[in-house]
């Protein structure tokens, strides 16, 4: 990622440190989302004078005055906007049998209005004054404090848009991502420059596949396959780790300093470390966890005994090989091969089929656990599988990174794992992200929409009687529980995360309040309403 003039305001440096450590906003993200009233240079000059005036020790009130005089409120980079291809009655609504659920489907479709964002022209003309990354087309965002695009969220948002027949909006978002790969060489975690040192689970190729499947616009894949290859290579070149001669991939981030959007929180987490090196190490683990999308979770803890107990000081994200990242990269390679074949480039198609095969073999050799009949993350410090439940243990089934001829055998062990060994089928509000109640947002009892999606698709892909029955049961439970939460007396809300222990409850915990909106929740519910809505009734 090239360096930008506004980096020293939004990404590192004394101004960022002074403002974030003054605790003038409850949510650290508020400040880094504000736009500049003047150029970065002039703002830095003004800041240096301000610090001199107050002997380098301004009070929080003085810092707040400085921020108010130098920055515009967050959100000022957008203009009111309705996606032009929005339709009131997309055909998917006809597939929903229950009238109350059908009305909810219509409400979900209407939420694309509220989540649509278009940048004002000034962002393109004066990008130095903004932390937002300029993109040519409008986007659908997650919602709440998340005013910009998020990489992996967009996979479920794009699928929801496609069911809503908003092909132009979906295609525009894909073009934005392709533009970003061409400009930055990677897709940042989210649409802000302070996110650009890390990515998120690489689902652009999967989004292109979804778009092509729905629209039959095969030319789009043919035209852009080289950009998808470029993104794939970014992951190959920056995330590889070898285990027993196999190349696998993990989450890792290489910039220095705390996460700008959670600066104070990260400084406090690193407080117990004395040396700069230890602190930087801690920041790197936090940022690598953010790259995974699961920030934060005991999934990334390795304590002194090699277990997942402890807290953020035990984060060892970079030393854990995550099942889903490897399963997704396998899928990317397969899809890129498919697109090269469409482009009649059989040499490239073969190259990517070979890459897929290589990842497949590594996943089977290192992550598959024959004893339990499931895949596990791998701990490279203690050289052992991490035998903890995470929905992503099933990700190879979602991306078809498994031997399809062994479906029944795998289905037997996977269903046994879910129903009897981990008992994750027993929760009324969905399958929790882990079984470890740490208070972190990606731990028990929180249930996350993308994970319900991965689990249900995994079971569907096994295509056995038992796995299909469980998939239908979980999809029904998910839809009806989310509907109950939506109809709650506190208002009509879609939440970013839900609660395994409560049918109709919503999630909490972690470093920010539960957010409303919400992009991926809407996308996942729309897809399950499409698939199972002819059977589900609100009284199920
Ligand atoms: O500001 C804290 C963190 O917020 C984001 O993470 C969470 O929200 C994202 C948007 O829905 C989602 O993609 C991610 O999985 C959530 O954990 C952000 O992505 C983090 O990088 C950021 O530090």
Coordinates of C-alpha atoms and ligand atoms in Angstrom, one line a residue, residues 29 142 145-146 150 152-153 189 195 198 200 259 261-262 290 293-295 441-442 448 496 511-512 518 520, ligand 1:
X29 CA -13.3 4.8 15.8
X142 CA -22.7 -3.2 7.4
X145 CA -20.5 2.3 13.5
X146 CA -19.4 0.6 10.3
X150 CA -15.9 -4.3 5.0
X152 CA -15.6 -10.2 4.1
X153 CA -19.0 -8.8 5.1
X189 CA -10.1 -5.0 6.0
X195 CA -7.3 -0.6 7.7
X198 CA -4.3 -5.9 6.7
X200 CA -9.9 -10.0 5.7
X259 CA -4.9 -0.3 15.5
X261 CA -9.6 2.7 15.2
X262 CA -9.0 1.0 18.6
X290 CA -8.6 -8.3 13.1
X293 CA -12.5 -11.0 11.0
X294 CA -12.8 -12.8 14.3
X295 CA -11.6 -10.0 16.5
X441 CA -17.3 -10.9 20.9
X442 CA -16.3 -13.9 18.8
X448 CA -22.5 -14.8 14.0
X496 CA -24.6 -7.9 13.7
X511 CA -14.8 -3.7 22.7
X512 CA -17.9 -2.0 21.2
X518 CA -26.9 -5.1 9.5
X520 CA -24.4 -9.7 6.5
Ligands
LIG1 O1 -13.2 -1.5 15.5 C1 -13.0 -2.8 15.9 C2 -13.0 -3.8 14.8 O2 -14.2 -3.7 14.1 C3 -14.3 -4.5 12.9 O3 -14.6 -5.8 13.2 C4 -15.9 -6.2 13.4 O4 -16.8 -5.7 12.5 C5 -16.6 -5.9 11.1 C6 -17.7 -5.3 10.3 O5 -18.9 -6.0 10.5 C7 -16.4 -7.4 10.8 O6 -16.0 -7.6 9.5 C8 -15.5 -8.1 11.8 O7 -15.6 -9.5 11.7 C9 -15.9 -7.7 13.2 O8 -15.1 -8.3 14.2 C10 -13.1 -4.4 12.0 O9 -13.2 -5.3 11.0 C11 -11.8 -4.7 12.8 O10 -10.7 -4.6 12.0 C12 -11.8 -3.6 13.9 O11 -10.6 -3.7 14.5

